[in-house]
Coordinates of C-alpha atoms and ligand atoms in Angstrom, one line a residue:
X1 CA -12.0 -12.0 -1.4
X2 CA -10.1 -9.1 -3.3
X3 CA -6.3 -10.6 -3.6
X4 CA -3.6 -9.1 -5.2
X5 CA 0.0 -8.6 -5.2
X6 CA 3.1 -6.7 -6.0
X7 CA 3.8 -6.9 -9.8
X8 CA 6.9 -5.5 -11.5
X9 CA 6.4 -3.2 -14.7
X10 CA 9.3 -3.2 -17.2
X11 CA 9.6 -2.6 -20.7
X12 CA 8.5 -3.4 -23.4
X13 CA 5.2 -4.6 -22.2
X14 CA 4.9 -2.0 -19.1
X15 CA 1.5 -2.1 -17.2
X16 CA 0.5 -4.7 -19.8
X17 CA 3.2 -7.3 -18.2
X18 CA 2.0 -6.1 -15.2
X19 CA -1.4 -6.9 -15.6
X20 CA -0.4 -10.4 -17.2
X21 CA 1.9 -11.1 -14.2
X22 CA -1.0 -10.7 -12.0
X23 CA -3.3 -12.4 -13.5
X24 CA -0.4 -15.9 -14.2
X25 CA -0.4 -15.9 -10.0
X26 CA -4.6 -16.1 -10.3
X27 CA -4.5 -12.4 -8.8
X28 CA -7.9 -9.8 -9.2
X29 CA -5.8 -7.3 -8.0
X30 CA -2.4 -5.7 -8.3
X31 CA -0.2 -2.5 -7.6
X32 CA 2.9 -1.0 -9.4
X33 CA 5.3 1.4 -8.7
X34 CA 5.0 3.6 -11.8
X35 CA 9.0 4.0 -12.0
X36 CA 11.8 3.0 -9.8
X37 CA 10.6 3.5 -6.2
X38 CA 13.9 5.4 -5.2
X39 CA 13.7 8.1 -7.7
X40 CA 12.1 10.5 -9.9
X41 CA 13.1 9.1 -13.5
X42 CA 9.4 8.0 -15.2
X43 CA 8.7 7.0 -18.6
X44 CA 6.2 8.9 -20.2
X45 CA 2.2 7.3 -20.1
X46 CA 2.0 6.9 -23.8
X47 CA 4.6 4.1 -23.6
X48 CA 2.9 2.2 -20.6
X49 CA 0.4 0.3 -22.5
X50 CA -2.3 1.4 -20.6
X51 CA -5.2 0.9 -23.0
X52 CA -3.9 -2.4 -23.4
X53 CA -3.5 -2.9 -19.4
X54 CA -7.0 -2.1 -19.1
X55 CA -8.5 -4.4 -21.7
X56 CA -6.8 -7.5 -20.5
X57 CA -8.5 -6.1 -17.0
X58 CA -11.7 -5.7 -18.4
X59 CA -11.4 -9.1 -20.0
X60 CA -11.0 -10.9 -17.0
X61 CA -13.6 -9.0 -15.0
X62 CA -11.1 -6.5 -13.4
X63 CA -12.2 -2.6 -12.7
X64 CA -9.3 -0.6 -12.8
X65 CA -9.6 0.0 -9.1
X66 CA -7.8 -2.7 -9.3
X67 CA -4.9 -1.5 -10.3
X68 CA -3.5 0.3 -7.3
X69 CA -0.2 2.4 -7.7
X70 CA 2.1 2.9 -5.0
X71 CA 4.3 6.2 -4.9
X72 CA 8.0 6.1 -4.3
X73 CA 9.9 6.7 -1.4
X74 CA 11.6 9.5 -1.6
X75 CA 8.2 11.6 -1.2
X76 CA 8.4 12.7 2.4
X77 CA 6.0 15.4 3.2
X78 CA 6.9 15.3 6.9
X79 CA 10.3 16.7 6.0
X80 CA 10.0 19.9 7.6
X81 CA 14.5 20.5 7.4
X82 CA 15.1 20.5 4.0
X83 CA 13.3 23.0 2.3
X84 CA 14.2 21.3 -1.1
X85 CA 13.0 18.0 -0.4
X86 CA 9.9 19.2 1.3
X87 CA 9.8 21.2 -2.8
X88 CA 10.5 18.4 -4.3
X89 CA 8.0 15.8 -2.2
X90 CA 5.1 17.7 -3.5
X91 CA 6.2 18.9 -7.0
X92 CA 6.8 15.0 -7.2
X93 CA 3.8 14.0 -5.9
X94 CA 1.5 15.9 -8.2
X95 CA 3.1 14.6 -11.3
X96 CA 2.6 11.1 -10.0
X97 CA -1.0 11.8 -9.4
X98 CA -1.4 12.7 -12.7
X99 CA 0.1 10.0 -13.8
X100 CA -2.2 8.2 -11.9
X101 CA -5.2 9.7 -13.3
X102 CA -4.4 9.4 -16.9
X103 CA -3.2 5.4 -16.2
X104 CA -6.8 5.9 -15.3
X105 CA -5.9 3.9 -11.8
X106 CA -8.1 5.0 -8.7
X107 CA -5.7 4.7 -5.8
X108 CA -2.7 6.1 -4.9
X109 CA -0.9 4.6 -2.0
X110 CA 1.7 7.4 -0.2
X111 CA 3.9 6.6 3.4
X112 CA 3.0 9.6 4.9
X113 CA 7.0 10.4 5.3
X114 CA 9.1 10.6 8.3
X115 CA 10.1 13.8 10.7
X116 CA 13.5 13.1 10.7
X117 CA 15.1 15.3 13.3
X118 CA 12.2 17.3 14.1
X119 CA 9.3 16.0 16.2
X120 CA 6.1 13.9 15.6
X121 CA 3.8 17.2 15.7
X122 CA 5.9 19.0 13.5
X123 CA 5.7 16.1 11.4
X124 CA 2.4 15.6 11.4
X125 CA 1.5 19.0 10.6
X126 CA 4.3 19.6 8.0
X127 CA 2.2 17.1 5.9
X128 CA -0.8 18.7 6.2
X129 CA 0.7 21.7 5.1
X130 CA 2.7 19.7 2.5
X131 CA -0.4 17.5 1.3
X132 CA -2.6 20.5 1.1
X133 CA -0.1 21.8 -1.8
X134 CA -1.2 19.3 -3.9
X135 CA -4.6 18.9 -6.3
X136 CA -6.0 15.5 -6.1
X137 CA -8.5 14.9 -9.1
X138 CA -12.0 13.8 -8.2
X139 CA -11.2 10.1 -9.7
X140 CA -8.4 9.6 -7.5
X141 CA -7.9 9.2 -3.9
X142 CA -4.4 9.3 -2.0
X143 CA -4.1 6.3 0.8
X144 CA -1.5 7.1 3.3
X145 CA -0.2 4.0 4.5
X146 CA -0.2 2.9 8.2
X147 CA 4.0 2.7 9.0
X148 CA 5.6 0.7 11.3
X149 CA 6.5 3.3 13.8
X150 CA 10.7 2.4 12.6
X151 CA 12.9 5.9 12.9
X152 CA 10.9 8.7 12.5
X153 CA 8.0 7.4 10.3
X154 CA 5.0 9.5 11.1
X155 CA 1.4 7.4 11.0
X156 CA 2.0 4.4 13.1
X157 CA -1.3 5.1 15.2
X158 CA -4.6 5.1 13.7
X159 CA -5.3 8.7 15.7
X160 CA -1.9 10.0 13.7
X161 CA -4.0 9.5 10.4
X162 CA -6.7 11.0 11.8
X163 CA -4.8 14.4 12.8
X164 CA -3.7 14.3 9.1
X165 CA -6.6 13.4 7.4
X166 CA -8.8 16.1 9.8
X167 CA -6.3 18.9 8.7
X168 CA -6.5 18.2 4.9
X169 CA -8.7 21.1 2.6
X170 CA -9.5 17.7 0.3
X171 CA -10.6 15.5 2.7
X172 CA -12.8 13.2 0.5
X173 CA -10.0 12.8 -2.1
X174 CA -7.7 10.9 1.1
X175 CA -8.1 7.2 2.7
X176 CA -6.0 4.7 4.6
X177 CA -4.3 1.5 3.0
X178 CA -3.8 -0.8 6.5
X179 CA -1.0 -2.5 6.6
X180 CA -0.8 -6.0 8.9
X181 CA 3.2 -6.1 9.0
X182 CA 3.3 -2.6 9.9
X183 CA 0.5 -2.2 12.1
X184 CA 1.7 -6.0 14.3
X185 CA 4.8 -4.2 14.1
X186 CA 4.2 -0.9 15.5
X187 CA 2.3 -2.4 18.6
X188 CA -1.5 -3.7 17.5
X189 CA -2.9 -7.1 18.3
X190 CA -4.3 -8.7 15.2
X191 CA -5.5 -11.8 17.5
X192 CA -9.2 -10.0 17.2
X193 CA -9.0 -8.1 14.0
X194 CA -12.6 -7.2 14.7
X195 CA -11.7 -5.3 17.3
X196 CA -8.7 -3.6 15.1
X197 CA -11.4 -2.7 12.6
X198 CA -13.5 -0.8 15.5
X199 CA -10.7 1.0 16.6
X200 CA -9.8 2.1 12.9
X201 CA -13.9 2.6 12.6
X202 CA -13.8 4.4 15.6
X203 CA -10.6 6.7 15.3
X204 CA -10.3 7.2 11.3
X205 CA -13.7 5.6 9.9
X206 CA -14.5 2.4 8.0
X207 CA -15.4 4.3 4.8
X208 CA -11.8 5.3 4.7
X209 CA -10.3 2.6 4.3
X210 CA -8.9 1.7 0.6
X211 CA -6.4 -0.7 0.7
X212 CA -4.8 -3.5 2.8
X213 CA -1.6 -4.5 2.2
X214 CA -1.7 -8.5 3.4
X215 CA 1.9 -9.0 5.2
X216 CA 3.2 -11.6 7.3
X217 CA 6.2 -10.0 9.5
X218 CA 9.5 -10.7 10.7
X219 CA 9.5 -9.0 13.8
X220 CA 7.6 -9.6 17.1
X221 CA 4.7 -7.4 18.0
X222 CA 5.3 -3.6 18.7
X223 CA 8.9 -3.9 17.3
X224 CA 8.2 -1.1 14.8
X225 CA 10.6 -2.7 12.3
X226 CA 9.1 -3.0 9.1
X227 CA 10.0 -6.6 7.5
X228 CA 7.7 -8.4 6.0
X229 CA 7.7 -11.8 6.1
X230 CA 5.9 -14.7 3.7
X231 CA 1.9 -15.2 4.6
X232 CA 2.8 -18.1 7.6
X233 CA 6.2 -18.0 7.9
X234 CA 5.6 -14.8 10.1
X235 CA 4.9 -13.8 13.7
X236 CA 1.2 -13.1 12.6
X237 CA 1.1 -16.2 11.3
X238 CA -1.5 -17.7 8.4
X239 CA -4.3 -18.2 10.9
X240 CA -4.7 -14.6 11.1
X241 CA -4.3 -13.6 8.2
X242 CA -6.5 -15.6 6.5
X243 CA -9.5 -14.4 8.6
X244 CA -8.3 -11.2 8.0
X245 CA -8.3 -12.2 4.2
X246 CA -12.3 -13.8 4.5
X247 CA -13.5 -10.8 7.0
X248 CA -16.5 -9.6 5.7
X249 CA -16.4 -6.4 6.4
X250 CA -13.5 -5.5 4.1
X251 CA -14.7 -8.2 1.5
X252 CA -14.9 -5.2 -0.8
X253 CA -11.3 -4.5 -0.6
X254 CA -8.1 -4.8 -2.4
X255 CA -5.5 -6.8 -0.4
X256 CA -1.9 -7.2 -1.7
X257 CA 0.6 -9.0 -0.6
X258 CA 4.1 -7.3 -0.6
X259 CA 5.9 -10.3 1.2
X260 CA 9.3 -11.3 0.0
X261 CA 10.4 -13.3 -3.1
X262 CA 11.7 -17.1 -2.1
X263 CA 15.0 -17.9 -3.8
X264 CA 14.7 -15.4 -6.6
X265 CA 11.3 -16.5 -7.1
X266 CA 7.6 -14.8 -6.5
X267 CA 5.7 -16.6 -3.7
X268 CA 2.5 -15.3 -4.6
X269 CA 0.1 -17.6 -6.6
X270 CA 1.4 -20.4 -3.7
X271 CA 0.2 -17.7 -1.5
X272 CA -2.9 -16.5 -3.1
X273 CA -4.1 -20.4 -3.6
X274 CA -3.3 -20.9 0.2
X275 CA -5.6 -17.9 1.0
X276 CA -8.2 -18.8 -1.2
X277 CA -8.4 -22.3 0.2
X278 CA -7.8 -21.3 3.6
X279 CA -5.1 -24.1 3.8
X280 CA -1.4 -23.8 4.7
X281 CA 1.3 -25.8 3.6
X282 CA 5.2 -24.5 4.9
X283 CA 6.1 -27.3 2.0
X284 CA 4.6 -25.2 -0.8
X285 CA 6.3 -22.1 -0.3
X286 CA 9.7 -23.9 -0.6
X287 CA 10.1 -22.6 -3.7
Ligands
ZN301 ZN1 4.0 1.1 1.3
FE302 FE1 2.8 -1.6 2.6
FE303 FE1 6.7 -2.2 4.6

């Protein structure tokens, strides 16, 4: 079981910290944001103490696929209104994909964007126009994320990613990160994720999927919200997630948890240890 988490990265020690902060919650995983999530100010690589990052990996049996990146938020290649943030989403994105290459990460995780005032086809195919601007080096794939269906977030439906991914020129350089608070959220069942994994096997492909991002959620089922909740204190409860954590068939996997601090204070190596031993205690995560 490949279980990682949401690390900061903050100066002075950069991706260094964030390698050590992993690894203090008993993480083999992790994923940063390369810069603030909400805009486009990023310190250059050469400061990021990536060689270092990658040793302390190495030393504790970590491949820096490991190391996923997420990018921020104010990419939105479905933005088919405003011509300078549809500019800006890919000018934005290729720099971050460079970055991601020369941090020498291998995964890139990208919300597909939301339509806004247009429509869910014109979405759709605004970011395979839009994604098809960009160059994606052959040691990095971008994973759009499965959303939660909230607004006009495009990708909520496994046969949305397909559309997308089926339009793209670089096809093989594109996967999927599943997300289980967004995908509860925007309507599946994750009672049977076997049957979840057919449908994405079905639909998108097996092979395509990257990432997982392990999320208990606030909201009921199909309430295309988008808030994640600790692993048990959710709707989809501990049960579920931890045979989604154990299911073989994604045992090869990277799956981070992005669920809430407690009181100021990470939850995850409480929650990692309660995956690993497949035991919940509420008392532990009162933190
Ligand atoms: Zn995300
Ligand atoms: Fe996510
Ligand atoms: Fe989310």
């Amino acid at each position: 079981m490949i279980l990682g988490c949401h690390v900061q990265m903050k100066a002075p020690e950069y991706l260094l910290g964030s390698v050590k902060e992993a690894l203090s919650y008993g993480a083999d995983a992790c994923m940063v944001y390369t810069g603030a999530p909400q805009n486009t100010v990023r310190k250059p690589i050469s400061l990021l103490k990536v060689r270092d990052a990658e040793k302390l990996m190495a030393e504790n049996g970590l491949p820096m696929d490991r190391m996923i990146v997420h990018a921020p938020y104010i990419i939105n290649p479905a933005n088919s209104v405003k011509q300078e943030v549809a500019e800006l989403s890919v000018s934005f994105l290729q720099t971050e994909i460079q970055r991601v290459h020369e941090i020498g990460a291998k995964h890139l995780v990208l919300h597909p964007g939301a339509y806004t005032v247009t429509d869910l086809h014109t979405g759709i195919q605004t970011i395979i126009h839009q994604l098809n601007l960009v160059d994606v080096p052959s040691d990095v794939t971008i994973d759009l994320e499965t959303m939660s269906g909230k607004g006009s977030e495009v990708g909520f439906r496994f046969e949305q990613l397909a559309v997308i991914l089926g339009g793209l020129k670089q096809k093989e350089r594109y996967g999927v990160c599943l997300d289980t608070c967004h995908i509860s959220d925007a309507g599946y069942d994750l009672t049977h994720f076997d049957d979840v994994l057919d449908e994405f096997d079905h639909i998108i492909g097996l092979a395509r999927l990257h990432v997982i991002h392990l999320n208990d959620s606030k909201n009921e089922r199909g309430m295309r919200k988008d808030r994640h909740a600790n692993i048990g204190l959710g709707t989809i409860g501990f049960e579920i997630l931890h045979q989604i954590a154990v299911n073989p068939r994604t045992g090869k996997i990277a799956k981070i948890l992005e669920t809430p601090y407690i009181n100021k204070k990470p939850p995850y190596s409480i929650e990692i240890e309660m995956l690993k031993s497949g035991k919940f205690d509420v008392k532990k995560l009162e933190l």
